[in-house]
Tab-separated table of C-alpha atoms in Angstrom:
chain	number	residue	atom	x	y	z
V	14	MET	CA	25.938	-225.239	22.772
V	15	ARG	CA	26.105	-224.316	19.100
V	16	ALA	CA	29.227	-226.452	18.761
V	17	ALA	CA	27.418	-229.348	20.454
V	18	GLY	CA	24.690	-229.295	17.810
V	19	CYS	CA	22.005	-227.120	19.390
V	20	GLU	CA	19.756	-225.235	16.993
V	21	LEU	CA	19.943	-221.524	17.774
V	22	LEU	CA	16.771	-219.552	17.151
V	23	PHE	CA	18.575	-216.332	18.106
V	24	ASP	CA	21.820	-215.336	19.806
V	25	CYS	CA	21.762	-215.257	23.626
V	26	GLU	CA	23.789	-212.014	23.493
V	27	GLU	CA	20.393	-210.360	22.981
V	28	LEU	CA	19.570	-211.201	26.612
V	29	ALA	CA	22.731	-209.584	28.005
V	30	VAL	CA	20.885	-206.730	29.722
V	31	MET	CA	21.165	-206.120	33.458
V	32	GLY	CA	19.527	-203.816	35.990
V	33	LEU	CA	16.054	-202.278	36.356
V	34	VAL	CA	16.150	-199.046	34.392
V	35	GLU	CA	18.524	-200.542	31.808
V	36	VAL	CA	16.018	-203.214	30.765
V	37	VAL	CA	13.234	-200.782	29.889
V	38	ARG	CA	14.478	-199.717	26.454
V	39	HIS	CA	15.123	-203.350	25.484
V	40	LEU	CA	11.807	-204.661	26.812
V	41	PRO	CA	9.787	-204.665	23.538
V	42	ARG	CA	12.462	-206.702	21.771
V	43	LEU	CA	12.842	-209.134	24.696
V	44	LEU	CA	9.098	-209.696	24.952
V	45	ARG	CA	8.885	-210.246	21.204
V	46	ARG	CA	11.625	-212.862	21.374
V	47	ARG	CA	9.866	-214.638	24.221
V	48	ARG	CA	6.590	-214.765	22.268
V	49	GLU	CA	8.451	-216.213	19.282
V	50	LEU	CA	9.992	-218.944	21.427
V	51	LEU	CA	6.686	-219.773	23.080
V	52	ARG	CA	4.965	-220.175	19.711
V	53	HIS	CA	7.850	-222.362	18.500
V	54	TRP	CA	7.688	-224.734	21.481
V	55	GLN	CA	3.928	-224.854	21.640
V	56	ALA	CA	3.981	-225.993	17.999
V	57	GLN	CA	6.833	-228.432	18.696
V	58	PRO	CA	6.577	-229.389	22.396
V	59	PRO	CA	9.893	-230.519	23.895
V	60	ASP	CA	10.219	-233.540	26.196
V	61	VAL	CA	11.558	-231.178	28.850
V	62	PHE	CA	12.293	-227.462	29.045
V	63	VAL	CA	15.557	-226.514	30.740
V	64	GLY	CA	15.898	-222.776	31.212
V	65	ILE	CA	19.503	-221.723	31.804
V	66	ASP	CA	19.769	-218.683	34.074
V	67	ALA	CA	18.105	-215.445	32.762
V	68	PRO	CA	15.116	-216.027	35.101
V	69	ASP	CA	13.214	-212.872	34.155
V	70	PHE	CA	13.153	-214.161	30.590
V	71	ASN	CA	12.974	-217.925	31.088
V	72	LEU	CA	10.466	-218.276	33.909
V	73	GLY	CA	7.650	-216.771	31.864
V	74	LEU	CA	8.332	-219.354	29.182
V	75	ALA	CA	8.549	-222.146	31.742
V	76	ARG	CA	5.200	-221.222	33.327
V	77	ARG	CA	3.332	-221.325	30.016
V	78	LEU	CA	5.013	-224.575	28.963
V	79	LYS	CA	4.326	-226.198	32.330
V	80	GLN	CA	0.657	-225.291	31.896
V	81	SER	CA	0.836	-227.139	28.561
V	82	GLY	CA	2.150	-230.275	30.288
V	83	VAL	CA	5.851	-229.879	29.532
V	84	PRO	CA	8.182	-230.738	32.483
V	85	THR	CA	10.202	-227.646	33.387
V	86	VAL	CA	13.639	-227.343	34.982
V	87	HIS	CA	15.662	-224.241	35.737
V	88	TYR	CA	19.443	-224.441	35.843
V	89	VAL	CA	20.963	-221.950	38.297
V	90	CYS	CA	18.711	-220.931	41.149
V	91	PRO	CA	17.685	-217.274	40.893
V	92	SER	CA	19.105	-215.343	43.833
V	93	VAL	CA	15.724	-215.086	45.566
V	94	TRP	CA	17.526	-215.591	48.879
V	95	ALA	CA	19.381	-212.307	48.256
V	96	TRP	CA	16.765	-209.983	46.786
V	97	ARG	CA	13.136	-209.935	45.563
V	98	GLU	CA	12.241	-212.948	47.707
V	99	LYS	CA	8.625	-212.769	46.539
V	100	ARG	CA	9.829	-214.314	43.258
V	101	VAL	CA	9.658	-217.737	44.932
V	102	LYS	CA	5.952	-217.746	44.083
V	103	VAL	CA	6.888	-217.422	40.417
V	104	LEU	CA	9.325	-220.322	40.750
V	105	ARG	CA	6.667	-222.520	42.343
V	106	ARG	CA	4.155	-221.799	39.559
V	107	SER	CA	6.697	-222.192	36.771
V	108	LEU	CA	9.017	-225.076	37.636
V	109	ASP	CA	9.035	-228.763	38.398
V	110	HIS	CA	12.658	-228.695	39.580
V	111	VAL	CA	15.533	-226.295	40.178
V	112	LEU	CA	19.195	-227.242	39.715
V	113	CYS	CA	21.198	-225.307	42.313
V	114	LEU	CA	24.866	-224.390	42.107
V	115	LEU	CA	25.151	-223.289	45.730
V	116	PRO	CA	24.733	-225.689	48.671
V	117	PHE	CA	22.312	-223.639	50.780
V	118	GLU	CA	19.788	-223.053	47.983
V	119	PRO	CA	17.797	-226.364	48.084
V	120	ASP	CA	16.945	-225.870	51.774
V	121	PHE	CA	15.752	-222.342	51.081
V	122	LEU	CA	13.591	-223.464	48.144
V	123	GLY	CA	12.318	-226.487	50.077
V	124	ARG	CA	10.883	-224.157	52.726
V	125	HIS	CA	8.769	-222.725	49.892
V	126	ASP	CA	7.684	-226.153	48.543
V	127	ILE	CA	9.930	-226.014	45.478
V	128	ALA	CA	11.765	-229.198	44.460
V	129	ALA	CA	15.485	-228.562	44.083
V	130	SER	CA	18.851	-230.340	43.978
V	131	PHE	CA	22.354	-229.108	44.745
V	132	VAL	CA	24.491	-230.222	41.798
V	133	GLY	CA	27.698	-228.309	42.531
V	134	HIS	CA	29.277	-225.746	40.247
V	135	PRO	CA	30.568	-226.762	36.795
V	136	LEU	CA	33.450	-224.304	37.038
V	137	ALA	CA	34.907	-226.339	39.922
V	138	ALA	CA	35.512	-229.214	37.493
V	139	GLU	CA	36.582	-227.072	34.552
V	140	ILE	CA	39.181	-224.869	36.239
V	141	ASP	CA	42.617	-226.239	37.047
V	142	ALA	CA	43.793	-224.392	40.132
V	143	HIS	CA	47.280	-225.838	39.601
V	144	ALA	CA	47.766	-224.733	35.988
V	145	SER	CA	51.253	-223.456	35.197
V	146	VAL	CA	51.647	-219.773	35.997
V	147	GLU	CA	54.825	-219.643	33.948
V	148	ASN	CA	53.143	-221.090	30.843
V	149	ALA	CA	50.223	-218.682	31.141
V	150	ARG	CA	52.548	-215.690	31.437
V	151	ALA	CA	54.561	-216.909	28.465
V	152	GLU	CA	51.391	-217.339	26.361
V	153	LEU	CA	50.375	-213.780	27.199
V	154	GLY	CA	53.874	-212.414	26.580
V	155	LEU	CA	54.172	-210.895	30.048
V	156	ALA	CA	57.426	-209.612	31.494
V	157	ALA	CA	58.814	-210.541	34.900
V	158	GLY	CA	57.008	-208.959	37.838
V	159	PRO	CA	53.616	-209.095	39.549
V	160	VAL	CA	50.482	-209.302	37.377
V	161	LEU	CA	47.283	-207.363	38.029
V	162	ALA	CA	44.285	-208.812	36.167
V	163	LEU	CA	41.297	-206.578	35.416
V	164	LEU	CA	37.919	-208.275	34.848
V	165	PRO	CA	35.431	-205.429	34.393
V	166	GLY	CA	32.382	-207.557	33.538
V	167	SER	CA	30.772	-209.666	30.849
V	168	ARG	CA	28.152	-207.129	29.764
V	169	ARG	CA	28.898	-203.953	27.875
V	170	SER	CA	26.898	-201.864	30.363
V	171	GLU	CA	29.043	-203.200	33.227
V	172	VAL	CA	32.254	-202.467	31.348
V	173	GLU	CA	31.187	-198.932	30.519
V	174	ARG	CA	30.513	-198.191	34.210
V	175	LEU	CA	33.655	-199.847	35.574
V	176	ALA	CA	36.276	-199.204	32.897
V	177	ASP	CA	37.324	-195.736	34.036
V	178	PRO	CA	37.875	-196.515	37.756
V	179	PHE	CA	39.556	-199.833	36.866
V	180	ILE	CA	41.920	-198.117	34.439
V	181	ALA	CA	42.672	-195.253	36.825
V	182	THR	CA	43.415	-197.739	39.628
V	183	ALA	CA	45.701	-199.771	37.374
V	184	ARG	CA	47.620	-196.662	36.363
V	185	ARG	CA	48.075	-195.636	40.006
V	186	LEU	CA	49.393	-199.080	40.907
V	187	ALA	CA	51.662	-199.235	37.849
V	188	ALA	CA	53.215	-195.947	38.965
V	189	ASP	CA	53.795	-197.240	42.504
V	190	ILE	CA	54.807	-200.904	41.958
V	191	PRO	CA	57.928	-201.615	39.879
V	192	ASN	CA	57.557	-204.001	36.923
V	193	LEU	CA	53.800	-204.372	37.364
V	194	ASN	CA	52.036	-206.077	34.450
V	195	VAL	CA	48.409	-205.069	33.927
V	196	VAL	CA	46.147	-207.240	31.757
V	197	ALA	CA	42.439	-206.643	31.168
V	198	ALA	CA	40.485	-209.757	30.146
V	199	LEU	CA	37.212	-209.288	28.246
V	200	ALA	CA	34.890	-212.068	27.159
V	201	THR	CA	33.418	-210.683	23.927
V	202	ASP	CA	34.504	-208.469	21.052
V	203	ALA	CA	31.948	-205.841	22.066
V	204	THR	CA	33.220	-205.584	25.652
V	205	ARG	CA	36.870	-205.742	24.571
V	206	LEU	CA	36.403	-202.843	22.157
V	207	ALA	CA	34.429	-200.838	24.724
V	208	PHE	CA	37.190	-201.240	27.314
V	209	ALA	CA	40.058	-200.675	24.871
V	210	ALA	CA	38.480	-197.406	23.743
V	211	ARG	CA	38.907	-196.086	27.308
V	212	CYS	CA	42.649	-196.774	27.458
V	213	THR	CA	43.773	-196.047	23.886
V	214	ASN	CA	47.534	-195.663	23.480
V	215	ASP	CA	48.211	-196.685	27.087
V	216	PRO	CA	51.093	-199.195	26.916
V	217	SER	CA	50.797	-199.977	30.633
V	218	ILE	CA	47.523	-201.890	30.126
V	219	ARG	CA	47.135	-204.881	27.814
V	220	VAL	CA	43.604	-205.690	26.670
V	221	VAL	CA	42.878	-209.256	25.546
V	222	GLY	CA	39.743	-211.095	24.493
V	223	GLY	CA	38.796	-214.721	24.966
V	224	GLN	CA	41.723	-215.463	27.282
V	225	THR	CA	40.208	-214.967	30.723
V	226	ARG	CA	41.463	-218.255	32.130
V	227	GLN	CA	45.021	-217.657	30.938
V	228	VAL	CA	44.907	-214.189	32.501
V	229	LEU	CA	43.607	-215.533	35.813
V	230	THR	CA	46.227	-218.273	35.861
V	231	ALA	CA	48.938	-215.671	35.295
V	232	ALA	CA	47.557	-213.191	37.842
V	233	THR	CA	49.048	-212.231	41.170
V	234	ALA	CA	45.873	-210.341	42.152
V	235	VAL	CA	42.587	-209.490	40.452
V	236	LEU	CA	40.249	-206.504	40.328
V	237	VAL	CA	36.936	-208.023	39.279
V	238	ALA	CA	33.324	-207.031	38.739
V	239	SER	CA	30.834	-208.767	41.013
V	240	GLY	CA	29.290	-211.802	39.330
V	241	THR	CA	30.271	-215.300	38.271
V	242	ALA	CA	33.784	-214.029	37.513
V	243	THR	CA	34.402	-213.683	41.257
V	244	LEU	CA	33.795	-217.404	41.682
V	245	GLU	CA	35.955	-218.184	38.663
V	246	THR	CA	38.720	-216.105	40.225
V	247	ALA	CA	38.357	-217.924	43.559
V	248	LEU	CA	38.476	-221.337	41.857
V	249	HIS	CA	41.722	-220.276	40.214
V	250	GLY	CA	42.957	-219.568	43.743
V	251	LYS	CA	43.653	-215.906	42.995
V	252	PRO	CA	43.176	-213.159	45.600
V	253	MET	CA	40.843	-210.383	44.541
V	254	ILE	CA	39.076	-207.115	45.185
V	255	VAL	CA	35.423	-206.975	44.046
V	256	ALA	CA	33.743	-203.874	42.643
V	257	TYR	CA	30.338	-203.140	41.194
V	258	ARG	CA	28.260	-200.234	39.931
V	259	LEU	CA	24.642	-200.041	38.837
V	260	SER	CA	23.201	-197.092	36.975
V	261	PRO	CA	22.564	-194.298	39.518
V	262	LEU	CA	18.786	-194.512	39.108
V	263	THR	CA	18.689	-198.304	39.456
V	264	TYR	CA	20.865	-198.087	42.570
V	265	ARG	CA	18.564	-195.480	44.167
V	266	ILE	CA	15.513	-197.657	43.459
V	267	VAL	CA	17.165	-200.770	44.899
V	268	LYS	CA	18.259	-198.890	48.026
V	269	SER	CA	15.005	-197.027	48.589
V	270	LEU	CA	12.857	-200.175	48.235
V	271	ASN	CA	15.274	-202.279	50.302
V	272	LEU	CA	15.262	-204.954	47.586
V	273	VAL	CA	18.605	-206.496	48.548
V	274	ARG	CA	18.640	-208.754	51.624
V	275	ALA	CA	22.094	-210.358	51.318
V	276	THR	CA	24.936	-209.140	53.527
V	277	HIS	CA	27.501	-209.751	50.760
V	278	VAL	CA	27.411	-209.258	46.989
V	279	SER	CA	30.249	-211.497	45.759
V	280	LEU	CA	29.855	-215.273	45.522
V	281	PRO	CA	32.995	-216.143	47.541
V	282	ASN	CA	31.725	-214.064	50.458
V	283	ILE	CA	28.181	-215.402	50.139
V	284	LEU	CA	29.434	-219.001	50.171
V	285	ALA	CA	31.802	-218.410	53.083
V	286	ASP	CA	29.236	-216.226	54.865
V	287	SER	CA	32.066	-213.908	55.810
V	288	PRO	CA	33.991	-211.011	54.216
V	289	VAL	CA	36.773	-213.105	52.676
V	290	VAL	CA	37.287	-210.583	49.862
V	291	PRO	CA	36.867	-206.796	50.062
V	292	GLU	CA	33.776	-205.468	48.253
V	293	PHE	CA	33.302	-201.935	46.938
V	294	ILE	CA	29.928	-200.816	45.593
V	295	GLN	CA	28.722	-197.780	43.635
V	296	ASP	CA	30.438	-194.529	44.770
V	297	ALA	CA	33.084	-196.522	46.664
V	298	VAL	CA	34.428	-197.756	43.308
V	299	ASN	CA	37.266	-195.267	42.899
V	300	VAL	CA	41.053	-195.121	42.936
V	301	ALA	CA	41.304	-194.042	46.569
V	302	THR	CA	39.438	-197.117	47.836
V	303	LEU	CA	40.571	-199.749	45.309
V	304	ALA	CA	44.311	-199.062	45.058
V	305	PRO	CA	45.437	-199.675	48.691
V	306	PRO	CA	43.979	-203.186	49.168
V	307	LEU	CA	45.124	-204.192	45.678
V	308	ALA	CA	48.629	-202.941	46.434
V	309	ALA	CA	48.661	-205.105	49.561
V	310	LEU	CA	47.636	-208.186	47.574
V	311	LEU	CA	50.227	-207.508	44.881
V	312	THR	CA	53.113	-207.042	47.304
V	313	ASP	CA	52.316	-209.135	50.407
V	314	ALA	CA	52.275	-212.942	50.077
V	315	ALA	CA	50.750	-213.397	53.537
V	316	CYS	CA	47.863	-211.117	52.605
V	317	ARG	CA	47.231	-213.217	49.482
V	318	GLN	CA	47.396	-216.464	51.457
V	319	GLU	CA	44.532	-215.438	53.745
V	320	GLN	CA	42.194	-215.413	50.770
V	321	THR	CA	43.581	-218.449	48.938
V	322	ASN	CA	43.190	-220.666	52.013
V	323	GLU	CA	39.463	-219.899	52.017
V	324	PHE	CA	39.187	-220.448	48.273
V	325	ALA	CA	40.494	-224.007	48.628
V	326	LYS	CA	37.613	-224.762	51.017
V	327	LEU	CA	35.096	-223.365	48.534
V	328	ARG	CA	36.451	-225.576	45.760
V	329	ASP	CA	35.927	-228.682	47.907
V	330	ILE	CA	32.304	-227.693	48.510
V	331	LEU	CA	31.498	-226.951	44.865
V	332	ALA	CA	33.336	-229.814	43.123
V	333	GLN	CA	30.402	-232.232	42.829
V	334	ASP	CA	30.560	-233.307	39.140
V	335	ALA	CA	27.822	-230.799	38.334
V	336	ASP	CA	27.290	-231.817	34.695
V	337	ALA	CA	26.620	-235.478	35.507
V	338	ARG	CA	24.456	-234.676	38.536
V	339	SER	CA	22.388	-232.187	36.531
V	340	ALA	CA	21.876	-234.661	33.692
V	341	HIS	CA	20.792	-237.334	36.189
V	342	VAL	CA	18.138	-235.053	37.702
V	343	VAL	CA	16.711	-234.221	34.266
V	344	GLU	CA	16.728	-237.889	33.230
V	345	SER	CA	14.927	-238.849	36.439
V	346	LEU	CA	12.299	-236.187	35.827
V	347	LEU	CA	11.731	-237.477	32.296
V	348	SER	CA	11.535	-241.085	33.491
V	349	ALA	CA	8.928	-240.167	36.089
V	350	GLN	CA	6.952	-238.265	33.440
V	351	ARG	CA	6.959	-241.261	31.080
V	352	SER	CA	6.154	-243.858	33.750
V	353	PRO	CA	2.637	-245.309	33.385
V	354	ASN	CA	2.141	-244.666	37.127
V	355	ALA	CA	3.073	-240.977	36.811
V	356	ASN	CA	0.344	-238.525	37.769
């Protein structure tokens, strides 16, 4: 967005906080930033406000701006169908329209009188599932043999919780599978340094930054943190094992209050409504549980094919030219707002 000419009032990295307990210590700063943005846009009202994800931050802004007469759109439907369903009331008060990446979301929102459109997922257009594996391996300088990709998350807190079991699992597999290449892909300098600090002087694991798509193209199998990266992995057509850990206190709160309603946690499984990929959560994220299914994916082509067949179906569902469809919805909303017959 910066490269496209957007004016940045602050860096979105400041919003990269996840969980319940984890947010508390950052809350004063986050609330201050939101007040600053609200004052800015109340002084200079936009033609339309498009909040991108980060619903706990953006919806408060959207509600106040909508009250001021600014049309409001949210891009990426909050996962109200999975947990904290009562948030639909907040969506209804805050938004004129929701742009949904998943096909079942508009029907769910429609039942709660919230206007929404399925636009598809932009990653389906961006990712080339037929990119050259050989070129990607050459770019990364990988030797012959299977490739295990590690994607331990996009937030530093995720990486710090998952790095140790991911590294231990990779070391176990490297000891058992001849010529195994292990590459950890991190999105930012902060997460790359945090992960690299856990496997210092370990030549069996390469740590790279800013090359996630090359790593996924090169991969034979992937160990990935639950999140958008699971969908990215599926769109690359790469078999995977999904793992996730919350802070112990956050996990106890979520479990005790029964906040999560979804049967699955990873996007491929949610979309397929079946356990296409194995999922391991909290205490189950350890070498004993992760290594065996990963070993099967790394060594058994038939095992890999079971997943990749399902991933091809998901790509067909999500490839809807999301950028153009999203822009059309926003343009239509603006046109209706400017029409002399608009309410």
